[in-house]
Tab-separated table of C-alpha atoms and ligand atoms in Angstrom:
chain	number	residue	atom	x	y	z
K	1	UNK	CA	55.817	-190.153	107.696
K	2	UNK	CA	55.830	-186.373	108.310
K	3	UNK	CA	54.661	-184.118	105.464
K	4	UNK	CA	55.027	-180.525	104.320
K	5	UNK	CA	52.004	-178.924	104.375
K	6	UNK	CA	52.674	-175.265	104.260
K	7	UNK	CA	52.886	-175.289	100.705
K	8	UNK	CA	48.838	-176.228	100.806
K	9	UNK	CA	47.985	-173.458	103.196
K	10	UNK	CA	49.287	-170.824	100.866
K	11	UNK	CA	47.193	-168.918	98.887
K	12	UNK	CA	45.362	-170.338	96.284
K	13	UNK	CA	47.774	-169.198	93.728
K	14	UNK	CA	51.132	-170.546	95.287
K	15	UNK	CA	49.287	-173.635	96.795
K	16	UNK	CA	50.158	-177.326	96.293
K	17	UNK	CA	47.530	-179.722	97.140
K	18	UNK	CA	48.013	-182.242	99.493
K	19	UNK	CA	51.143	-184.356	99.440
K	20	UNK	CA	50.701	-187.920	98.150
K	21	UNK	CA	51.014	-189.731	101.059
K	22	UNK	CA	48.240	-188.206	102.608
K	23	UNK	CA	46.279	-190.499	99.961
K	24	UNK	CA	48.525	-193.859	99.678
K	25	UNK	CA	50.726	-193.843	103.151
K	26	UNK	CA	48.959	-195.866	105.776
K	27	UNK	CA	51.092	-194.156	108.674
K	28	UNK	CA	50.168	-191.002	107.522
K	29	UNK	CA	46.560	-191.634	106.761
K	30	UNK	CA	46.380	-193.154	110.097
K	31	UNK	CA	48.021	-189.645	111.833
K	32	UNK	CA	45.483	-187.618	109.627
K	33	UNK	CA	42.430	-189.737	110.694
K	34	UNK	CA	43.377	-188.906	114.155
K	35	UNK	CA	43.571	-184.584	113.192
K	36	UNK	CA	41.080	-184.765	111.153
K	37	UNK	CA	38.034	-187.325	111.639
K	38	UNK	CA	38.778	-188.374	115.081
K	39	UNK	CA	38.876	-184.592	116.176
K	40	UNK	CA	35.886	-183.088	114.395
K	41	UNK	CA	32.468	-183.784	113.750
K	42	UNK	CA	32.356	-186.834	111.101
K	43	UNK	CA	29.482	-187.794	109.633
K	44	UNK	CA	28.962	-191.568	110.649
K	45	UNK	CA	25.112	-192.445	109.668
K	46	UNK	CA	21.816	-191.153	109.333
K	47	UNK	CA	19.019	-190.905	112.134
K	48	UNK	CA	16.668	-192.744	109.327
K	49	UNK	CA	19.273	-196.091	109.634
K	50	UNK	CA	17.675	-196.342	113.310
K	51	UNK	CA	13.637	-195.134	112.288
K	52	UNK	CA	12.148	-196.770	115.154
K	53	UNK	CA	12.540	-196.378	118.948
K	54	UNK	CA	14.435	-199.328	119.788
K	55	UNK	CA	16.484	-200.110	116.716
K	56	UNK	CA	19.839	-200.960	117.209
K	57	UNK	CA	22.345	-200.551	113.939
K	58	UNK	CA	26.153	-201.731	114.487
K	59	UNK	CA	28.559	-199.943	112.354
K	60	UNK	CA	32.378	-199.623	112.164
K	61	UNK	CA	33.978	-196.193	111.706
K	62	UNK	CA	38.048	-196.499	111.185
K	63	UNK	CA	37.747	-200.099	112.900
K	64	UNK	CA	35.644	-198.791	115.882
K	65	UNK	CA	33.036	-200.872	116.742
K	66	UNK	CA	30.409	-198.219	117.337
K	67	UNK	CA	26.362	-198.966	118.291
K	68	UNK	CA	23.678	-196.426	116.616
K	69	UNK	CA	20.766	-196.749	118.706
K	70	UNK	CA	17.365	-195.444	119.009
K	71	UNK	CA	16.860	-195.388	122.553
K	72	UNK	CA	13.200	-195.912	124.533
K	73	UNK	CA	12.378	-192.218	123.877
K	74	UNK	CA	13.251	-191.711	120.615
K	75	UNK	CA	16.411	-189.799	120.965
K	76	UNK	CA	19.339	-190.958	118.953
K	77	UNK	CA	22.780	-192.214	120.322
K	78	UNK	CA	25.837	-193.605	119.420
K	79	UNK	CA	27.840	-196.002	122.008
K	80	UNK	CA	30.850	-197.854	121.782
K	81	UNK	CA	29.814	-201.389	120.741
K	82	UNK	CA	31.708	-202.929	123.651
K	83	UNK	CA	30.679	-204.678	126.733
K	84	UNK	CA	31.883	-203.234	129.807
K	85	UNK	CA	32.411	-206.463	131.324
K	86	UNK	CA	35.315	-208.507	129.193
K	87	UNK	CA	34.562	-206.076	126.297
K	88	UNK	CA	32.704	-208.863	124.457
K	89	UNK	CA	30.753	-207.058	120.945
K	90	UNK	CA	27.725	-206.495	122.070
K	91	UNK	CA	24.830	-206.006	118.764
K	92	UNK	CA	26.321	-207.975	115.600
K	93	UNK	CA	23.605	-207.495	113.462
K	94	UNK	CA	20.830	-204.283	113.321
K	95	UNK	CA	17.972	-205.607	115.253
K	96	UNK	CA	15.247	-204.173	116.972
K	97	UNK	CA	15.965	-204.051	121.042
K	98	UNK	CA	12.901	-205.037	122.951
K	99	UNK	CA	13.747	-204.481	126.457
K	100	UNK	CA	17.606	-204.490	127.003
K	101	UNK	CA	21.025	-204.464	124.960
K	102	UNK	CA	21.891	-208.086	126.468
K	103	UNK	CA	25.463	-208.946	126.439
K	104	UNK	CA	25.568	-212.264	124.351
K	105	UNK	CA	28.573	-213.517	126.466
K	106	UNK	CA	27.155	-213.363	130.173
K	107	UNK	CA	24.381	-211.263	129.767
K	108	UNK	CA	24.714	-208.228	131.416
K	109	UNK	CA	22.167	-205.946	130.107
K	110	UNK	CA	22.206	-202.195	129.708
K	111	UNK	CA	19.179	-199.631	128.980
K	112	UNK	CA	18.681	-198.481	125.373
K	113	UNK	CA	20.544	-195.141	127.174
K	114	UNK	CA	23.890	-196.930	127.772
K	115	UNK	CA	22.631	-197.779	131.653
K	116	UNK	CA	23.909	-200.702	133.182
K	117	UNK	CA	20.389	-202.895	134.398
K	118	UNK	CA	21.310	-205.932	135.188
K	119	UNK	CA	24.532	-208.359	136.460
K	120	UNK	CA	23.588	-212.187	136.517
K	121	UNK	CA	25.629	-214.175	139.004
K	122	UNK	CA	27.987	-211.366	139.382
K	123	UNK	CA	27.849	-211.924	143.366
K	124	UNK	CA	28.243	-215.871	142.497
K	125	UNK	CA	25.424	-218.386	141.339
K	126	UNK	CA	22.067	-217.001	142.183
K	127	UNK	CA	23.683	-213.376	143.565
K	128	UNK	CA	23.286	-210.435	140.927
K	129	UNK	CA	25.153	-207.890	142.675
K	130	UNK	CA	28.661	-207.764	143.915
K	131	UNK	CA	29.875	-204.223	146.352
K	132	UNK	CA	32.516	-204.086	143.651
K	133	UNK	CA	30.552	-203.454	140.271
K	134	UNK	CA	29.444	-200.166	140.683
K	135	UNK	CA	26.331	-200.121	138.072
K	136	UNK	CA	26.795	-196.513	137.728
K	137	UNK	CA	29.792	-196.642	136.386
K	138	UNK	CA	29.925	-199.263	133.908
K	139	UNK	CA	27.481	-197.768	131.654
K	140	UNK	CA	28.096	-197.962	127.935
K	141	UNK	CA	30.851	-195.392	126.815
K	142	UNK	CA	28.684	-192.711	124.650
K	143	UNK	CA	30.379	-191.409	121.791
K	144	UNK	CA	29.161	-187.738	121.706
K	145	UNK	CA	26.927	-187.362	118.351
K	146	UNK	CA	24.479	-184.244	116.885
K	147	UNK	CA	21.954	-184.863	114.362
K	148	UNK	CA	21.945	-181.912	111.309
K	149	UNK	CA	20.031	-182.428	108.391
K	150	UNK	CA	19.071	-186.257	109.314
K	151	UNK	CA	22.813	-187.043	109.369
K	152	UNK	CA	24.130	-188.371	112.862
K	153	UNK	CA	27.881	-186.352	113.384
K	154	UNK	CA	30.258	-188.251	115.640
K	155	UNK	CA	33.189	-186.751	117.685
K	156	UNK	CA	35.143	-189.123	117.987
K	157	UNK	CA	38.098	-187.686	120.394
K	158	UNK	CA	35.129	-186.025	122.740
K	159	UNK	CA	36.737	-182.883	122.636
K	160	UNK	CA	35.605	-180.647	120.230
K	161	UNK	CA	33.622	-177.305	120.426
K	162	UNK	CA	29.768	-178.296	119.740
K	163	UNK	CA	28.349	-178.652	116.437
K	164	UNK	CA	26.539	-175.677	116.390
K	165	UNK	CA	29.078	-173.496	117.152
K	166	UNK	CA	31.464	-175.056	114.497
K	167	UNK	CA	29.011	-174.627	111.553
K	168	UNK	CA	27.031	-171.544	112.973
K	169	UNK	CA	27.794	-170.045	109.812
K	170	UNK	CA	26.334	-172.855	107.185
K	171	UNK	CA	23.587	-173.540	109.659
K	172	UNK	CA	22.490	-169.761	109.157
K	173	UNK	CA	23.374	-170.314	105.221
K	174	UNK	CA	20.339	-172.889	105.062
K	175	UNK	CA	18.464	-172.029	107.577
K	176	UNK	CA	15.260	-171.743	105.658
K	177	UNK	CA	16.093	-175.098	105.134
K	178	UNK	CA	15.187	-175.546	108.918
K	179	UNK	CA	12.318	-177.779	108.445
K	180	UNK	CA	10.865	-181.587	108.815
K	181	UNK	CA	12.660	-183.729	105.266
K	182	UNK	CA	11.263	-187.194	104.757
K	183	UNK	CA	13.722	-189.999	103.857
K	184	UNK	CA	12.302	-191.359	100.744
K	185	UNK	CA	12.843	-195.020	102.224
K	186	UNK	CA	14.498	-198.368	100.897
K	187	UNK	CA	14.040	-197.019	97.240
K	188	UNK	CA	15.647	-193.593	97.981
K	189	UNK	CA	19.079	-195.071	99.731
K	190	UNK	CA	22.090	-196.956	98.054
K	191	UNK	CA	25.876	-197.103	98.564
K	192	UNK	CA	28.870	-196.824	96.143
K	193	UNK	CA	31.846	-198.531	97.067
K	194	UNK	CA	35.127	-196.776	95.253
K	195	UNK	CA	38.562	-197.500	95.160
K	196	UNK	CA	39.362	-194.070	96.304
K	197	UNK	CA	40.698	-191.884	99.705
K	198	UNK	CA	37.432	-190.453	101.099
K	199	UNK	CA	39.435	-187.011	100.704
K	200	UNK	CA	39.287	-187.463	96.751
K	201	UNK	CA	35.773	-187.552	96.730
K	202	UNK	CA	35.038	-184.906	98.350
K	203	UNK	CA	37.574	-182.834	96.472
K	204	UNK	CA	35.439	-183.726	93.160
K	205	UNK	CA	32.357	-183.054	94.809
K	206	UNK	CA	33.221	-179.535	95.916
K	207	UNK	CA	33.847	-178.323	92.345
K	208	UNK	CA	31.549	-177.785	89.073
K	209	UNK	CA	34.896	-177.825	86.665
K	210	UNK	CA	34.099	-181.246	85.721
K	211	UNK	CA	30.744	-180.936	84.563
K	212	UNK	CA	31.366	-180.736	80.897
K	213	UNK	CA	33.381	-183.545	80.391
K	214	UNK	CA	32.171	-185.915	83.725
K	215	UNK	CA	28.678	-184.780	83.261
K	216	UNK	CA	27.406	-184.037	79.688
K	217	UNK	CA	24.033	-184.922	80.782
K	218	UNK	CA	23.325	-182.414	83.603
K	219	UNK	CA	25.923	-179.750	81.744
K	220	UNK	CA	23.440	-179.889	78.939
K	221	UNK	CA	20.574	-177.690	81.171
K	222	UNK	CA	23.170	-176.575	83.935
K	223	UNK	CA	26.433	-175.486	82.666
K	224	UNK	CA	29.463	-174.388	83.656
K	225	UNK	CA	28.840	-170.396	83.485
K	226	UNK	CA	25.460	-171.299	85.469
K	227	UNK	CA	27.630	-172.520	88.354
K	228	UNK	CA	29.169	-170.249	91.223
K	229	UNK	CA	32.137	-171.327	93.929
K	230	UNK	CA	31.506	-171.535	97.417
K	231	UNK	CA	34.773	-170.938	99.783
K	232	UNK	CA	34.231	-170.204	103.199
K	233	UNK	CA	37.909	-170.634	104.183
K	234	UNK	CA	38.473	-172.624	107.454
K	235	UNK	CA	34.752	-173.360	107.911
K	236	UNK	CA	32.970	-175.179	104.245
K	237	UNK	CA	33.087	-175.335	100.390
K	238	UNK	CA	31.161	-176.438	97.295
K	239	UNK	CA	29.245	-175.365	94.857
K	240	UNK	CA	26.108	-173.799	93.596
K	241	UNK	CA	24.055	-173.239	90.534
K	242	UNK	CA	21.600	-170.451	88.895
K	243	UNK	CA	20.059	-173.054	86.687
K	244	UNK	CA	18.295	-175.878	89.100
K	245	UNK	CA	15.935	-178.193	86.658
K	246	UNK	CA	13.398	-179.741	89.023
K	247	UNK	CA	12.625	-183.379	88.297
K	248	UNK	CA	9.444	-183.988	86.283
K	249	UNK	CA	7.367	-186.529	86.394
K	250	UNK	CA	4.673	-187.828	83.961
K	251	UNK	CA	2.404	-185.279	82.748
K	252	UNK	CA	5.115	-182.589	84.086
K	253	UNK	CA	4.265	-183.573	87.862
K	254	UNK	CA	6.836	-182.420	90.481
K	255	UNK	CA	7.786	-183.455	93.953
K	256	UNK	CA	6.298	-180.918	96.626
K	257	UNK	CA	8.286	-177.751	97.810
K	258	UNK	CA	9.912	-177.038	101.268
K	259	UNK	CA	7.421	-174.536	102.649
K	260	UNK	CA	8.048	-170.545	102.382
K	261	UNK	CA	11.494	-170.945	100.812
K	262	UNK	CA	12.965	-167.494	99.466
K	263	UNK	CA	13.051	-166.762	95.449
K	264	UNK	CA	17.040	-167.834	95.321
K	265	UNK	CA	15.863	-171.420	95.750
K	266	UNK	CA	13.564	-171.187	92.665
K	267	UNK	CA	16.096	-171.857	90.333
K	268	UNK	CA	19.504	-172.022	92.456
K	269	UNK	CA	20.780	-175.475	93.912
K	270	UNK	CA	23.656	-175.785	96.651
K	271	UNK	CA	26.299	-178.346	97.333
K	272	UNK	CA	28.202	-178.278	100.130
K	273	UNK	CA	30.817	-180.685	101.853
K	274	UNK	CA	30.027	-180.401	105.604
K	275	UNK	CA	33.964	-180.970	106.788
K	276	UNK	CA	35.632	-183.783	106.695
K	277	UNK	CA	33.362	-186.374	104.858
K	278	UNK	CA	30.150	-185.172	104.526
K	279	UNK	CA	28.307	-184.109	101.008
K	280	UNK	CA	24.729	-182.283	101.314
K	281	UNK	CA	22.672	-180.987	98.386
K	282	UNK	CA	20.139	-178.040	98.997
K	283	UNK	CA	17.352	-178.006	96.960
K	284	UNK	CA	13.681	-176.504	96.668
K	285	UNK	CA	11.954	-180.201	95.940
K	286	UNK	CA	14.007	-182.481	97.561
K	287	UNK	CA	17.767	-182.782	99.424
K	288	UNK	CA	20.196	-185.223	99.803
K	289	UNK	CA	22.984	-186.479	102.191
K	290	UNK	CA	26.218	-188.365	101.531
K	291	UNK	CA	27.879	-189.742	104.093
K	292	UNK	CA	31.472	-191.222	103.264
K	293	UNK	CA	32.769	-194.181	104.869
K	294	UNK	CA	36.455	-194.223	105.189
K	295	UNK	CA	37.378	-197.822	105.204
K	296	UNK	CA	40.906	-197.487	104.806
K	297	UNK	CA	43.690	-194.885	103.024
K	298	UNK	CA	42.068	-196.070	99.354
K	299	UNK	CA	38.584	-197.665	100.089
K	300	UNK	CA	35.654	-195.572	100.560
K	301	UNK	CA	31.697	-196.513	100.748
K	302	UNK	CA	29.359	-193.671	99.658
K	303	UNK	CA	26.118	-193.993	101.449
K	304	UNK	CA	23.605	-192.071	99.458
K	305	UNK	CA	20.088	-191.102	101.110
K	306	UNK	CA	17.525	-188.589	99.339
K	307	UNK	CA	15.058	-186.581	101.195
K	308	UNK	CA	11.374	-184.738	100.317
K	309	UNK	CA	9.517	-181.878	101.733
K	310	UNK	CA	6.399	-184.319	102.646
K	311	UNK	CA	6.221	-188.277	103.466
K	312	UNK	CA	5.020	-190.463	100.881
K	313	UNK	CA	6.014	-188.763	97.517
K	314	UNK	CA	4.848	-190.290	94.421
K	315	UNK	CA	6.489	-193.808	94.205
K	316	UNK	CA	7.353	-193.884	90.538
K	317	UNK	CA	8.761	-190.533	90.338
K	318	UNK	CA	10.818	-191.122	93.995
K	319	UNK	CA	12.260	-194.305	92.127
K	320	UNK	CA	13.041	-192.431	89.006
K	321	UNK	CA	14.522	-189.532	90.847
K	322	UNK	CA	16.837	-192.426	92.999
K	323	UNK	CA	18.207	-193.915	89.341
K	324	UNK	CA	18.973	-190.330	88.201
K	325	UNK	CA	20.968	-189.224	90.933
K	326	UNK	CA	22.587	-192.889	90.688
K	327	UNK	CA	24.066	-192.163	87.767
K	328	UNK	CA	25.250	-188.912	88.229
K	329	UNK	CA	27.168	-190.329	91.024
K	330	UNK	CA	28.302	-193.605	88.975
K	331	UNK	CA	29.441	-190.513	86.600
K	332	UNK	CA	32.450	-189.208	89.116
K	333	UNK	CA	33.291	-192.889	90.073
K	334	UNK	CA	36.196	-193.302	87.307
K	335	UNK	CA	37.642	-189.781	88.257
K	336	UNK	CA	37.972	-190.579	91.937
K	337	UNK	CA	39.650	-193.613	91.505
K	338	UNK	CA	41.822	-192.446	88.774
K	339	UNK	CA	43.174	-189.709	91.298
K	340	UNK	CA	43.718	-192.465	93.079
K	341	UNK	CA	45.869	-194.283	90.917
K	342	UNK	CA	47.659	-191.343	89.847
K	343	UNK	CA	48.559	-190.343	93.102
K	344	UNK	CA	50.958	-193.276	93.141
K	345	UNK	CA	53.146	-191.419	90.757
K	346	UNK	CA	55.972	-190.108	93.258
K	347	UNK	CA	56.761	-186.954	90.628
K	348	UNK	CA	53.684	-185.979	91.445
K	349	UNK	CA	53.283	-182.554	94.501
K	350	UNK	CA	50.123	-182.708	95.239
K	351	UNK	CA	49.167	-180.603	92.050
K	352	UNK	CA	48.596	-177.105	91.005
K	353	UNK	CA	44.957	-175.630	91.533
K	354	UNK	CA	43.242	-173.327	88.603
K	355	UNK	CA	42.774	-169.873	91.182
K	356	UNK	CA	39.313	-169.433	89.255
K	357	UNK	CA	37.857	-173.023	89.147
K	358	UNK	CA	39.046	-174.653	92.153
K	359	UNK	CA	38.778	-172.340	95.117
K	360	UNK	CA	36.432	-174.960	97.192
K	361	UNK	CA	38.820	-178.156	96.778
K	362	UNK	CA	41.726	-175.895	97.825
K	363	UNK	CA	39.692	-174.295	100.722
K	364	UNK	CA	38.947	-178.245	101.930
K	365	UNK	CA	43.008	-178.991	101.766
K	366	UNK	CA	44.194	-176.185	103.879
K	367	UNK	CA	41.512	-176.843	105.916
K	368	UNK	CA	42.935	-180.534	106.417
K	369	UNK	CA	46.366	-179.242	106.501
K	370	UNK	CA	45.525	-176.913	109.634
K	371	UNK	CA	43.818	-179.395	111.258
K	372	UNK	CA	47.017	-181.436	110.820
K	373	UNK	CA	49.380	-179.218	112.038
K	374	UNK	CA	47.438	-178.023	114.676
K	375	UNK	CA	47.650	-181.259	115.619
K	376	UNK	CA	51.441	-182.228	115.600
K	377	UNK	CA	51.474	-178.947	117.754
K	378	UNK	CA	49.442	-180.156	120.409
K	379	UNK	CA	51.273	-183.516	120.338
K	380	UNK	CA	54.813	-181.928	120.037
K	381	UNK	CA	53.935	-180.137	123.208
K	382	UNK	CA	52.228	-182.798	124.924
K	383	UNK	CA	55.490	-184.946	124.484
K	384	UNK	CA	57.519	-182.244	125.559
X	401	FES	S1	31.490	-209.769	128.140
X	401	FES	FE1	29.541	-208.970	128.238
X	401	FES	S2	28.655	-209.919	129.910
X	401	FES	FE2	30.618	-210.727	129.862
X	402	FE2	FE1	30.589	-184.853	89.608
């Protein structure tokens, strides 16, 4: 199904959102995943799911069967999880690789770098070479992948401009930021399944208009006026705040700083979406990364992580801080999937957006919308 979407790439005040189908049409999903997460940098992980050299996560992205690896020298990869041989899976479960990724089926083994070591019988019994398998060839295909901010970014189709030149601009926006973040460990993770397109979430992310009704908790100290947009059209949106409350602890005790931030982190905040599906908070104590999983055009898993300025924060605060953020996040989950739902209504074109309040959801759909047409341009001409 082809949609309209030059009605979402008009200005703000003319704009529709995105058509419903975009959030309920599997043929249309499926041509969008190709535009949008296929083509760009998606976030698929984080480097702290693989903390070790050596272990070996399997994950599926869009039903790919994709390998997140540590490898031997600590560098962080991501391969198709595929043997090269009859294209048997190759890691089911996350284990840690001592040695080799060894094919379960006949046991060809590659390197923790994607090399292929090792053939048994491939010549016949007892022979482990044959002139025609080429070792140096049949490596494990490497999806390309960039680590920012501890998460691992995937590219999917291979053929986008580097990371770094894509989001030189937020990059430079937190780039006293630049600096070692701990994961907070097994307390500090935890994942929210919703009933929900990935898109929807992080259209409610990107905007503070909620707050008073979604949020009376953290409205109460940071409210609406306290909150400004963030539209950087083409490139990132969210939002920010002038009223940042850091968490206490007992006695008033607070988490540790990032080192020689500037005075607009004292008591300002950022939230940014990190185009297509990726949702990073900025904060002087401690930061956090959402990575959504896109399961399919209504299913999405949030996979939460938090982040401190030094290892080994105080364990009852860390666990309080987890729960807090938990619920702020349990907070949006009947919004998301009610967009859901109501995007079944067919009467319904895509919406109207307030020009004031919801400059950063409409900067993330013509975003999407370019990417889309851009494209059924390519592919038009391609087929041409
Ligand atoms: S499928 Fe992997 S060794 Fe045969
Ligand atoms: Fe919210």
């Amino acid at each position: 199904m082809s949609t309209d979407l030059t009605a979402v790439i008009a200005p703000i005040e003319q704009a529709r959102g995105l058509p419903n189908a975009h959030y309920i049409d599997e043929a249309t999903f499926d041509e969008e995943s190709k535009a949008v997460l296929h083509a760009s940098w998606a976030g698929l992980a984080v480097a702290a799911d693989v903390p070790e050299n050596g272990d070996a996560k399997p994950l599926e992205f869009l039903g790919l069967p994709l390998l997140l690896i540590r490898d031997k020298d600590g560098g962080v990869r991501v391969f198709q999880n595929t043997c090269r041989h009859r294209g048997m899976i190759l890691v089911s479960e996350p284990r840690k690789i001592e040695g080799a990724i060894r094919c379960p089926y006949h046991s060809w083994c590659y390197s923790t770098k994607g090399k292929l070591v090792t053939t048994p019988h491939v010549g016949g019994p007892g022979m482990n070479t044959h002139e025609a398998i080429d070792k140096d060839t049949l490596g494990l295909i490497e999806i390309p992948s960039h680590i920012w901010r501890d998460v691992v970014f995937v590219n999917i189709s291979g053929d986008a401009a580097p990371f770094e030149e894509i989001h030189a601009d937020l990059i430079a926006r937190w780039a006293e930021f630049d600096q070692p973040m701990y994961h907070g460990g097994d307390d500090s993770k935890f994942e929210l399944g919703v009933n929900t397109n990935y898109k929807l979430a992080v259209e409610n992310y990107c905007e503070s208009y909620h707050l008073p009704w979604v949020h009376p908790g953290l409205n109460s100290y940071s409210r609406l006026e306290d909150h400004y947009n963030i539209n950087e059209p083409g490139k990132y949106s969210g939002q920010g705040t002038l009223v940042y409350r850091q968490f206490e602890g007992a006695g008033g005790k607070r988490f540790p700083d990032f080192t020689g931030l500037s005075d607009k982190w004292d008591d300002g905040a950022e939230y940014i979406t990190v185009y297509p599906n990726v949702l990073l908070g900025a904060q002087r104590d401690h930061a956090f990364a959402i990575v959504l999983e896109p399961q399919s055009v209504d299913r999405t898993v949030e996979h939460i992580h938090l982040y401190y300025a030094v290892p080994n924060v105080d364990d009852a605060m860390r666990l309080k801080n987890t729960a807090q953020w938990k619920e702020v996040f349990e907070e949006d989950i009947f919004v998301v999937e009610g967009m859901q739902r109501g995007r079944y209504g067919p009467g319904f074109d895509g919406g109207r957006f307030s020009p004031a309040m919801d400059g950063p959801t409409h900067c993330f759909h013509a975003w999407v919308a370019q990417r889309i047409l851009d494209y059924r341009q390519s592919h038009s001409v391609a087929a041409q």
